PDB file of C-alpha atoms and ligand atoms in Angstrom:
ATOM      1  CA  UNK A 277     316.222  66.829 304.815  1.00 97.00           C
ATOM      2  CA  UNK A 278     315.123  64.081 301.981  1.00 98.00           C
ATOM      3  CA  UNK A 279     315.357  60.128 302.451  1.00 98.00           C
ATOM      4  CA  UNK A 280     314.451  58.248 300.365  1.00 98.00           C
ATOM      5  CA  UNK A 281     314.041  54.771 301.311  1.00 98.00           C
ATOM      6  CA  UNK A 282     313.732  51.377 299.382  1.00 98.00           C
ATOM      7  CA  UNK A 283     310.949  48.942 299.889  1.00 98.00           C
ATOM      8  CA  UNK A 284     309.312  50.985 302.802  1.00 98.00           C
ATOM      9  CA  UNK A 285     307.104  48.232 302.421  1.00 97.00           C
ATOM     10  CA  UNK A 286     309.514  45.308 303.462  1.00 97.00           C
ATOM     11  CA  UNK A 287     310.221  43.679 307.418  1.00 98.00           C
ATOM     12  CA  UNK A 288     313.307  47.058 307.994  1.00 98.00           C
ATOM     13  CA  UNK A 289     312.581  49.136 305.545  1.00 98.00           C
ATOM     14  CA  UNK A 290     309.068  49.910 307.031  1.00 98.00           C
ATOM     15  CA  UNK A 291     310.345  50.061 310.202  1.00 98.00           C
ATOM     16  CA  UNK A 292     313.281  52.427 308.869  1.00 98.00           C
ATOM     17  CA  UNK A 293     310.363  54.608 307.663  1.00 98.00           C
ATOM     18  CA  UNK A 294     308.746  54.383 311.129  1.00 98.00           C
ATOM     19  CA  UNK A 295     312.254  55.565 313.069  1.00 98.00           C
ATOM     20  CA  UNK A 296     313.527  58.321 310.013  1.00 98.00           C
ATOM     21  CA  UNK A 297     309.342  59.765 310.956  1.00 98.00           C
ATOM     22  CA  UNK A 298     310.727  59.600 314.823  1.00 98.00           C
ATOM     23  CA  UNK A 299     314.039  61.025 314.608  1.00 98.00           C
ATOM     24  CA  UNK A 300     313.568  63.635 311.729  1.00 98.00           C
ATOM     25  CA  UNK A 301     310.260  65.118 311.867  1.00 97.00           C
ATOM     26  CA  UNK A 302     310.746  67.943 309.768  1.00 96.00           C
ATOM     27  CA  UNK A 303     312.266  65.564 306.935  1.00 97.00           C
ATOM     28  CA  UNK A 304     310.277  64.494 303.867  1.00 97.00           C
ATOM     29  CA  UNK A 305     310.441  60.841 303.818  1.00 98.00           C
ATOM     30  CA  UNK A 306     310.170  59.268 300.009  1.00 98.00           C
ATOM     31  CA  UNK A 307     309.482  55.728 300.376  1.00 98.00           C
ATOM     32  CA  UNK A 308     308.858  53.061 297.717  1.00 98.00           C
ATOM     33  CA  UNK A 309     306.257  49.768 297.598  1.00 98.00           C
ATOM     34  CA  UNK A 310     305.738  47.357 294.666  1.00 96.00           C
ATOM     35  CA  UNK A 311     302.355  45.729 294.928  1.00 91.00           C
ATOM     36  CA  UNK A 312     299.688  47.483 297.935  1.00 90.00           C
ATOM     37  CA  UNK A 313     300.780  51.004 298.975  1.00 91.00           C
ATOM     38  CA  UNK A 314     300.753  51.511 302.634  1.00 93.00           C
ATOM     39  CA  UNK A 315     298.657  53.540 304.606  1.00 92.00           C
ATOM     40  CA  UNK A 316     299.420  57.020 304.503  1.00 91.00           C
ATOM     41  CA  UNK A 317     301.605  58.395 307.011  1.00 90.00           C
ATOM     42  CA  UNK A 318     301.818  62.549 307.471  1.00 91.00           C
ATOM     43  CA  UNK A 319     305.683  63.348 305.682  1.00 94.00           C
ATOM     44  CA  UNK A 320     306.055  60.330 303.989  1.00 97.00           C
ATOM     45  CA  UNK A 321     305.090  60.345 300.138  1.00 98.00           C
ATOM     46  CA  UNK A 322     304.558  56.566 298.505  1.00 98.00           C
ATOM     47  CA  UNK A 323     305.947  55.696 295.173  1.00 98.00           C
ATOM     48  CA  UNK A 324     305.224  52.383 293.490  1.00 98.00           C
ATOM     49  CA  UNK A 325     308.486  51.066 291.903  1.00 98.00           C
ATOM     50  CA  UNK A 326     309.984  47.911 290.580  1.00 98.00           C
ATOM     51  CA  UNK A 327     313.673  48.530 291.487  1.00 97.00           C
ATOM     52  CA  UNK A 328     314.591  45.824 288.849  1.00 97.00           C
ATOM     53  CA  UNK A 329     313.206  48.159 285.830  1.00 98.00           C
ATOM     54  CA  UNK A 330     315.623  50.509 284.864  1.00 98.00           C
ATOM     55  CA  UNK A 331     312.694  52.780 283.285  1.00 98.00           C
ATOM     56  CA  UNK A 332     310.941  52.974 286.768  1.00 98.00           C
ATOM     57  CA  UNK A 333     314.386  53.614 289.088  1.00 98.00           C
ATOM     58  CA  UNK A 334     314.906  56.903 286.239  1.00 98.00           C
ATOM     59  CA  UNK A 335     311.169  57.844 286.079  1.00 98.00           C
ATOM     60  CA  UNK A 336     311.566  57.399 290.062  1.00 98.00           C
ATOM     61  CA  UNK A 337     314.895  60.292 290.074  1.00 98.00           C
ATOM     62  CA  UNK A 338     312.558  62.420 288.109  1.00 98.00           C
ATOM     63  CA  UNK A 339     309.880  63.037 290.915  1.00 98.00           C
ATOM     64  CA  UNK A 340     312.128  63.123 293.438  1.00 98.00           C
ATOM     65  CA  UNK A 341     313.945  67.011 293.309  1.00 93.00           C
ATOM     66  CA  UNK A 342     316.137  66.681 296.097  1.00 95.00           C
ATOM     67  CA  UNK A 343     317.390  63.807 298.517  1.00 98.00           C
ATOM     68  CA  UNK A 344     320.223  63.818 301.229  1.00 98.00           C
ATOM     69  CA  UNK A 345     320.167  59.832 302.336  1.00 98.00           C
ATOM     70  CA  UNK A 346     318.984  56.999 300.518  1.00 99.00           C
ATOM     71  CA  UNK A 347     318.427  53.731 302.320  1.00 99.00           C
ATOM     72  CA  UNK A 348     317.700  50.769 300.065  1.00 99.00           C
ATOM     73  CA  UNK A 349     316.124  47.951 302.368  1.00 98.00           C
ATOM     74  CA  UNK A 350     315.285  45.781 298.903  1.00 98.00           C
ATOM     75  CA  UNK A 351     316.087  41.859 299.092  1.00 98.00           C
ATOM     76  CA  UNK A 352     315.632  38.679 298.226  1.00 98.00           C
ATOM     77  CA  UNK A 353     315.979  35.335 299.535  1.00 98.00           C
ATOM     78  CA  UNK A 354     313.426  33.077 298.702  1.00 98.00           C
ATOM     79  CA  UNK A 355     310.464  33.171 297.093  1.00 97.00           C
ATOM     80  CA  UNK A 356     307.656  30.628 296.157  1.00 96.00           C
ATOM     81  CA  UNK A 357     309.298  28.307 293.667  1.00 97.00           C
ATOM     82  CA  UNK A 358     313.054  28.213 295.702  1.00 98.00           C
ATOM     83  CA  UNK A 359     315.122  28.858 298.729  1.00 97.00           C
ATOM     84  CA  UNK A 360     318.180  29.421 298.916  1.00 98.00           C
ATOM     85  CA  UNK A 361     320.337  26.225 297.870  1.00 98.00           C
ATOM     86  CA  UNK A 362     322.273  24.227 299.652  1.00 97.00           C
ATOM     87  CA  UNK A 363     324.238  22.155 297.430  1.00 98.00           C
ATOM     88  CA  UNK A 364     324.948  23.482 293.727  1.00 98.00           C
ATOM     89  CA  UNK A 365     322.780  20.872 292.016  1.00 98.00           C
ATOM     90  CA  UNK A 366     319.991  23.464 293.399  1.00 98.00           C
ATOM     91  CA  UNK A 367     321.090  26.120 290.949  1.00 98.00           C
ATOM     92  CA  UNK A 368     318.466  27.614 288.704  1.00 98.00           C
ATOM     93  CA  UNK A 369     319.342  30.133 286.534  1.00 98.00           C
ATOM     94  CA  UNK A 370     316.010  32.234 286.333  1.00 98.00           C
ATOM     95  CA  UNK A 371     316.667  32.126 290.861  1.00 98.00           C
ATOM     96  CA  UNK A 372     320.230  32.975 289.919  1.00 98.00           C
ATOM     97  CA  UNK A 373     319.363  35.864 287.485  1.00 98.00           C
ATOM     98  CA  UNK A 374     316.774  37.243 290.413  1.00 98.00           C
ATOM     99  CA  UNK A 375     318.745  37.415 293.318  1.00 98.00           C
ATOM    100  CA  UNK A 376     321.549  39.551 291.156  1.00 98.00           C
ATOM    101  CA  UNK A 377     318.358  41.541 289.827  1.00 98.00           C
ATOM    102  CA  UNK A 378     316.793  41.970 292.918  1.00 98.00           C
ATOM    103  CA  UNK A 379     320.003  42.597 295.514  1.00 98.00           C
ATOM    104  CA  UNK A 380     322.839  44.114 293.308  1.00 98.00           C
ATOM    105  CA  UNK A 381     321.245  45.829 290.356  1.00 98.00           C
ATOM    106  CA  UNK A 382     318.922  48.447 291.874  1.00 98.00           C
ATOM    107  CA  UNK A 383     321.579  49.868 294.258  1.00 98.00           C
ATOM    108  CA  UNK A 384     323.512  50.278 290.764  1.00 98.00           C
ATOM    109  CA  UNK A 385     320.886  51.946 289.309  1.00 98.00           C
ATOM    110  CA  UNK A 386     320.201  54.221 292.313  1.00 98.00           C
ATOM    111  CA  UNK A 387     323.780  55.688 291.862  1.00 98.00           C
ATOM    112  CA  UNK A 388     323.488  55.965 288.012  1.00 98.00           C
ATOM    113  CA  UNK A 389     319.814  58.268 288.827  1.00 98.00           C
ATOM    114  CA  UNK A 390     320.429  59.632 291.796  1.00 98.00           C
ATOM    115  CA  UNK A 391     324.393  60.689 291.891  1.00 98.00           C
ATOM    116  CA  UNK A 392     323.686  64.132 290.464  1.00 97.00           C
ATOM    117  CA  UNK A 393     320.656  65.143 292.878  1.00 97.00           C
ATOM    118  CA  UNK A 394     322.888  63.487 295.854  1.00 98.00           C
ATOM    119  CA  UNK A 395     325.634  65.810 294.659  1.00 97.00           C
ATOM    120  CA  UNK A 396     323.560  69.330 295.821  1.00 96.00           C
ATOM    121  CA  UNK A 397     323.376  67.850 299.272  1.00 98.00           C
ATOM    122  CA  UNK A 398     325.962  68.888 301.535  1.00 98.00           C
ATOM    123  CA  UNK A 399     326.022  65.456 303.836  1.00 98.00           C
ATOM    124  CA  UNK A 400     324.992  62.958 300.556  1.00 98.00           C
ATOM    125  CA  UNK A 401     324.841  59.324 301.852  1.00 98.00           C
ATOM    126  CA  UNK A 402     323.635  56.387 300.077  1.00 98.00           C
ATOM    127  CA  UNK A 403     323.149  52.912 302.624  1.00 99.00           C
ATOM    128  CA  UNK A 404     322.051  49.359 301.408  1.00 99.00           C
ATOM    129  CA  UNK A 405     321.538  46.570 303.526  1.00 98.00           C
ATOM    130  CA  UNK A 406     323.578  44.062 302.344  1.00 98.00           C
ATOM    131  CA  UNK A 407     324.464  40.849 304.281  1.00 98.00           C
ATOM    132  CA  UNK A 408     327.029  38.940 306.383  1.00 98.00           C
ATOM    133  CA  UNK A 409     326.603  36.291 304.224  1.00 98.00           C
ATOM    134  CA  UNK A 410     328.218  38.095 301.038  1.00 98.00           C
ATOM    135  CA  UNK A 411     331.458  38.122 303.077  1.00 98.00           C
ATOM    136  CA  UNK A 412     333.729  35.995 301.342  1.00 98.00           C
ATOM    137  CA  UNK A 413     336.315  36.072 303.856  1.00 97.00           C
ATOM    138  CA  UNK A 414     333.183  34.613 306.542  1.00 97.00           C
ATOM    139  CA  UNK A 415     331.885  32.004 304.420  1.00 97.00           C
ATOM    140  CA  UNK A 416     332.189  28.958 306.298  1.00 96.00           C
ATOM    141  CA  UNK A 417     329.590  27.021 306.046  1.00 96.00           C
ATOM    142  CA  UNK A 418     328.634  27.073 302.018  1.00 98.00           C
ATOM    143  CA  UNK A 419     325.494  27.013 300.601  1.00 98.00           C
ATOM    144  CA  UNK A 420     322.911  29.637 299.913  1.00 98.00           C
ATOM    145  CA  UNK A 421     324.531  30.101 296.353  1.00 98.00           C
ATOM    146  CA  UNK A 422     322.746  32.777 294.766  1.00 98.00           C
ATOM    147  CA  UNK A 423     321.916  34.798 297.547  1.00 98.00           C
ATOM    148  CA  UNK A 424     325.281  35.025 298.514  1.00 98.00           C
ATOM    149  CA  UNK A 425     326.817  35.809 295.440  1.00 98.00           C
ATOM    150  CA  UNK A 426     324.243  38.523 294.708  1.00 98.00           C
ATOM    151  CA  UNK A 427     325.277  40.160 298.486  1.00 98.00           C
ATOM    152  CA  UNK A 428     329.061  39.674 297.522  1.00 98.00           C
ATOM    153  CA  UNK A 429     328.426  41.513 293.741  1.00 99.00           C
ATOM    154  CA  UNK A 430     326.345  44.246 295.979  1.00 98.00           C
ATOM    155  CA  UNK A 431     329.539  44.732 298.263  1.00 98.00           C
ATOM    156  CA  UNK A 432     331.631  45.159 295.326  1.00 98.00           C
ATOM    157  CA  UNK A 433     329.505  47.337 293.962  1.00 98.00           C
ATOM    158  CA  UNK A 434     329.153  49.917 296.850  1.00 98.00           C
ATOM    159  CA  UNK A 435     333.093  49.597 297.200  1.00 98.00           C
ATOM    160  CA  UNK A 436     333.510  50.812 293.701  1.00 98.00           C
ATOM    161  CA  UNK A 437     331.135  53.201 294.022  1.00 98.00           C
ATOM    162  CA  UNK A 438     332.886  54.699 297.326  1.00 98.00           C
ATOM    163  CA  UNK A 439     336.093  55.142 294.983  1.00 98.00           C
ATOM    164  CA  UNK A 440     334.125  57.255 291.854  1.00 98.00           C
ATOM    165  CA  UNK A 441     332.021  59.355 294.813  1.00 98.00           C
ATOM    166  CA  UNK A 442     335.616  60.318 297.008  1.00 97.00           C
ATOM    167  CA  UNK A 443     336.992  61.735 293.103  1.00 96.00           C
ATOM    168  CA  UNK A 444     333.011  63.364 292.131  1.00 97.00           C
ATOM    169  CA  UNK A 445     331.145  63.765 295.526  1.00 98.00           C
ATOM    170  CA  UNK A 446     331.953  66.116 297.947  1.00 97.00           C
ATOM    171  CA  UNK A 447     331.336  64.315 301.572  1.00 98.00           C
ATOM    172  CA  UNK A 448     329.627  61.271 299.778  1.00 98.00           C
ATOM    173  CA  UNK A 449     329.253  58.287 302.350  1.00 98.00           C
ATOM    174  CA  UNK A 450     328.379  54.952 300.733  1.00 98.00           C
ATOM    175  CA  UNK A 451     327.887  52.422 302.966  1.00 98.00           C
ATOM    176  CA  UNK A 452     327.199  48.207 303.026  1.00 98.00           C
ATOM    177  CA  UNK A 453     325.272  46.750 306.203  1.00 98.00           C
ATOM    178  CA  UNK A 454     324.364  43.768 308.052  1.00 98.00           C
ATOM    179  CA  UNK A 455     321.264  44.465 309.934  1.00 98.00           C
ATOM    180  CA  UNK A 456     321.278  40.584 312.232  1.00 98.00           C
ATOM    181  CA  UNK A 457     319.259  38.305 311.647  1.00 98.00           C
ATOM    182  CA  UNK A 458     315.920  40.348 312.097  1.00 98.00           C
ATOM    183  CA  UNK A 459     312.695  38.807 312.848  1.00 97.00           C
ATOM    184  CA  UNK A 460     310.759  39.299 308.615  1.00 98.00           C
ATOM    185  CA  UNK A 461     309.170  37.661 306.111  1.00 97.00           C
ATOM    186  CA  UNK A 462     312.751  37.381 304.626  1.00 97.00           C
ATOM    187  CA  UNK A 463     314.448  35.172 307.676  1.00 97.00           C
ATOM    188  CA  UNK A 464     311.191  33.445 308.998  1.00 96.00           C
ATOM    189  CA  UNK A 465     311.656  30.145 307.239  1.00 96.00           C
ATOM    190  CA  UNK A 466     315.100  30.113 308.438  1.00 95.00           C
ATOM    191  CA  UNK A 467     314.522  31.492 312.483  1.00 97.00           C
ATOM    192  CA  UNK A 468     314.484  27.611 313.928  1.00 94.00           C
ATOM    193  CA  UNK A 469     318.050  28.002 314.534  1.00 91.00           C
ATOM    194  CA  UNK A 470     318.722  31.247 315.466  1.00 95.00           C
ATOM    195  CA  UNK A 471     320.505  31.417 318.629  1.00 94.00           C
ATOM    196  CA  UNK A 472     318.750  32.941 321.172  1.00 94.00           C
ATOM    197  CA  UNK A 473     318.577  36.652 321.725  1.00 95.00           C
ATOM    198  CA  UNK A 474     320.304  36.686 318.394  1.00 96.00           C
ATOM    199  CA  UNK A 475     316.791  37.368 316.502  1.00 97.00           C
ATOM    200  CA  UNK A 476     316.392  40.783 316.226  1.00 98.00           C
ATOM    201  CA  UNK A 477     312.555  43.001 316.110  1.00 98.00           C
ATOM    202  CA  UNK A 478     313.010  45.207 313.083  1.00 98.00           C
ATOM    203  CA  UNK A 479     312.563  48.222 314.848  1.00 98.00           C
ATOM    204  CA  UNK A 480     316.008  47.204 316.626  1.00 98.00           C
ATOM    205  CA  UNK A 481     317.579  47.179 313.789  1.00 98.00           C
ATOM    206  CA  UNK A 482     316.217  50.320 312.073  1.00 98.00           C
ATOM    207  CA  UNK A 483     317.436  52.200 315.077  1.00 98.00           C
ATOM    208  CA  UNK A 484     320.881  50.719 315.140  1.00 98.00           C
ATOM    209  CA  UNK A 485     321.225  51.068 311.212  1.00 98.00           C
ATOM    210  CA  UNK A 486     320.278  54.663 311.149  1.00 98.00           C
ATOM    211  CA  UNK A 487     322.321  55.193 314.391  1.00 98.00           C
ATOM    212  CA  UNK A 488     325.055  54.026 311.841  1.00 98.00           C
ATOM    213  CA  UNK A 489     324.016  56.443 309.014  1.00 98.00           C
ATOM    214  CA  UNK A 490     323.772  59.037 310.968  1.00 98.00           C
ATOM    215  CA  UNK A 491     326.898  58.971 312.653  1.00 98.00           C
ATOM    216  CA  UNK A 492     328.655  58.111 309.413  1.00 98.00           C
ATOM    217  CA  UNK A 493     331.329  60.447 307.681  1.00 98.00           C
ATOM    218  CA  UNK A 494     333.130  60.258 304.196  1.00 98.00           C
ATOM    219  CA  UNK A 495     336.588  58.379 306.224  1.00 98.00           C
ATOM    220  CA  UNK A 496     333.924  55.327 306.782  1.00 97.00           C
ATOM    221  CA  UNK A 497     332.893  55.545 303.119  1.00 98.00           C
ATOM    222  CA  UNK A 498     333.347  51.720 301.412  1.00 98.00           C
ATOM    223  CA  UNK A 499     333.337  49.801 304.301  1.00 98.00           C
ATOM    224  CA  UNK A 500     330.880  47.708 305.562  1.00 98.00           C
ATOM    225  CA  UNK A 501     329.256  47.575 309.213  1.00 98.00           C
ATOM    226  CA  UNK A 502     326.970  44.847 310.766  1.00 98.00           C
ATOM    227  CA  UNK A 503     324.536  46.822 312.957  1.00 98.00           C
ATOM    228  CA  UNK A 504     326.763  47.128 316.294  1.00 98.00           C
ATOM    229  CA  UNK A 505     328.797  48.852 314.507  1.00 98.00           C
ATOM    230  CA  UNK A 506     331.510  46.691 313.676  1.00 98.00           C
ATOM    231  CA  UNK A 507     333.546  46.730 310.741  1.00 98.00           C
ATOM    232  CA  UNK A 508     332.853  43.196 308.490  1.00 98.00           C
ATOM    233  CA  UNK A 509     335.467  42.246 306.249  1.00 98.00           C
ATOM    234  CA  UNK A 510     335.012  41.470 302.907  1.00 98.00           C
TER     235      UNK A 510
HETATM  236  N1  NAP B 745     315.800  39.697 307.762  1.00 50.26           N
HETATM  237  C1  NAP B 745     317.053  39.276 307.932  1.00 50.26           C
HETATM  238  O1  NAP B 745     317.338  38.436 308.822  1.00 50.26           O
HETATM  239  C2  NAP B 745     318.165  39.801 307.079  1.00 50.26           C
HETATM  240  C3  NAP B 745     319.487  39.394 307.355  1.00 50.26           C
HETATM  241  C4  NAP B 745     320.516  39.882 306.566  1.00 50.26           C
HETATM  242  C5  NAP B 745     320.236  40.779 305.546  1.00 50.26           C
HETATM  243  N2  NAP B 745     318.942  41.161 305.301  1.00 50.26           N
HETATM  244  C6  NAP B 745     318.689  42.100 304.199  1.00 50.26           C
HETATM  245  O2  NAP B 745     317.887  43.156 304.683  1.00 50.26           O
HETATM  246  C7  NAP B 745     317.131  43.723 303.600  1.00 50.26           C
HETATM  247  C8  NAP B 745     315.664  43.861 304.015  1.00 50.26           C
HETATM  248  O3  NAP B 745     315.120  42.562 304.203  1.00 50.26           O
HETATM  249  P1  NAP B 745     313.835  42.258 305.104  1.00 50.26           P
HETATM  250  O4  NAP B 745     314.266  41.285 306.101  1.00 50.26           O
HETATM  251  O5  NAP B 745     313.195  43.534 305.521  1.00 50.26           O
HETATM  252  O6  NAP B 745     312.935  41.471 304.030  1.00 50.26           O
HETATM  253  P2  NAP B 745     311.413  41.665 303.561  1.00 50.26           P
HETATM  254  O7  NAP B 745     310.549  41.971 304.717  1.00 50.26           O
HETATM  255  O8  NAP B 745     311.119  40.453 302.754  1.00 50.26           O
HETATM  256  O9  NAP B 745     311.488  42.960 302.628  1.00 50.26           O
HETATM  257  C9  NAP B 745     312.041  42.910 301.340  1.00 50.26           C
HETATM  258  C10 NAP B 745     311.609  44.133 300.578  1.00 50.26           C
HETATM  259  O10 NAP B 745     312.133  44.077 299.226  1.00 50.26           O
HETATM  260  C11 NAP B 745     311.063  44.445 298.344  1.00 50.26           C
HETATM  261  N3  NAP B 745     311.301  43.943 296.988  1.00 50.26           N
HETATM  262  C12 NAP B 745     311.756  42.723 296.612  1.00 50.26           C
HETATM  263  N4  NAP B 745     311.864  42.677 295.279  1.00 50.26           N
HETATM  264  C13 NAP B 745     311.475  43.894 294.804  1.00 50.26           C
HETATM  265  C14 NAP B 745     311.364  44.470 293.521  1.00 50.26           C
HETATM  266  N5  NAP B 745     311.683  43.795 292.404  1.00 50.26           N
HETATM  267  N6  NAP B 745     310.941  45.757 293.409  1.00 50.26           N
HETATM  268  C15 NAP B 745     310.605  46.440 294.504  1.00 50.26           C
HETATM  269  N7  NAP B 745     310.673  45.963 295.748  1.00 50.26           N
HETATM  270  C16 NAP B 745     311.109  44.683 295.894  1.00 50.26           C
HETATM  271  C17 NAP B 745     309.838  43.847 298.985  1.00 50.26           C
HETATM  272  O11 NAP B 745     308.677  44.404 298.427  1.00 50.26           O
HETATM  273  P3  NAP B 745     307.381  43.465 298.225  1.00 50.26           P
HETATM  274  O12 NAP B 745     306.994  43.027 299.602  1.00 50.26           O
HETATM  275  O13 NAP B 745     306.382  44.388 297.608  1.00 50.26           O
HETATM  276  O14 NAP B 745     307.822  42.345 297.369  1.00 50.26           O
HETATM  277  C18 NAP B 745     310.086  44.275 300.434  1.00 50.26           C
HETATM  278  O15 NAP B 745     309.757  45.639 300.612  1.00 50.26           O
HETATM  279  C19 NAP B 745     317.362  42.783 302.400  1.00 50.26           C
HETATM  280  O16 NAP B 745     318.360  43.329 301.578  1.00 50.26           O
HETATM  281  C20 NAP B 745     317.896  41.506 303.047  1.00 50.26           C
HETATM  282  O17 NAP B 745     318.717  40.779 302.164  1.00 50.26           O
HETATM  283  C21 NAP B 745     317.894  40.699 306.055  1.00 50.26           C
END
């Protein structure tokens, strides 16, 4: 078996990398970084990639023959100049343009690259984390503009995607999911008021996710799960 897994650098997608090592051992793990690779780990082969670069995600397809799962773990919140807003007066565009960049793009630009290599597995499944937050039926409290319209784009994209992969890939599985709030660089300005017990380790959450991807079959394909395995709406 292939995965290949997004930003095996990041809080769950190294820790993703760490459980797919535990539970597969004869896979080949393909894992990507932006800025300092990680060590090297036996089965898991490193590729430096900025997923918002079109040019990179195709050069990416090219070394990578074969691949059965991918797993993108890629996301944005925050980052030094601004968090996420909380009233719309907050609203940068160059933020704006980053979070759709950074959290909907790439997992577009995984299916345009990788569709025909997923197509010669026989169990092809392509996972991104996505977020409660880009539910629009859950939003109740406002706020967090950009990130959550980025998350609800994302969702829209993997359900269109499910409907063009039940017509052109035979037992394609695309899936959205929540992983919790999980304890990463990601959530740690924001962890002051998570409920207790409800701050997940990363390694948690890898296990539950891939517990999810595993289990996963083409009838679950366009729907997305929050790491218990509940069904989110939209
Ligand atoms: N943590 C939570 O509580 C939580 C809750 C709900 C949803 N999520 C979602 O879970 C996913 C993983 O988040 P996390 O908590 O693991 O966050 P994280 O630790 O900050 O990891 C984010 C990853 O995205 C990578 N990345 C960002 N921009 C990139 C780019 N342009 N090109 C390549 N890589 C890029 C980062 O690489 P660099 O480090 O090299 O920048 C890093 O590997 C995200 O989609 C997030 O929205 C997280």
């Amino acid at each position: 078996m292939n995965i290949l897994i997004l930003g095996g650098n990041g809080g769950i997608g190294r820790a993703i990398v760490d459980e797919c090592l535990n539970r597969y051992p004869e896979a080949t793990i393909h894992a990507t970084f932006r800025l300092a690779q990680p060590e090297e780990v036996h089965n898991v082969v490193w590729y430096q990639v900025d997923v918002t670069q079109e040019l990179e995600m195709e050069a990416l397809s090219q070394r990578i023959p074969k691949v059965d799962w991918i797993v993108n773990c890629i996301g944005l919140l925050h980052n030094e100049q601004h968090g996420p807003e909380k009233n719309v007066s907050a609203i940068s565009s160059d933020f704006f343009q980053q979070n759709i960049m950074t959290n909907t793009l790439p997992t577009l630009l995984l299916a345009k690259h990788f569709t025909p290599k997923l197509k010669l597995s026989a169990s092809p499944k392509l996972a991104t984390i996505s977020a409660k937050v880009g539910s629009i039926s859950d939003n109740r409290l406002g706020g967090w503009y950009s990130y959550r319209a980025s998350k609800a784009a994302l969702n829209m994209a993997l359900k269109t995607l499910s409907i063009e992969w039940q017509r052109s890939v035979k037992n394609g599985v695309v899936l959205a999911l929540h992983p919790g709030t999980t304890d990463t660089h990601l959530s740690k300005p924001f962890q002051a008021r998570v409920p207790e017990g409800k701050l997940f380790t990363s390694q948690r959450v890898a296990n539950d996710l891939l517990d999810i991807i595993e289990n996963s079959s083409p009838e679950n394909s366009g729907k997305f799960f929050a790491y218990n395995g509940e069904e989110l709406s939209w």
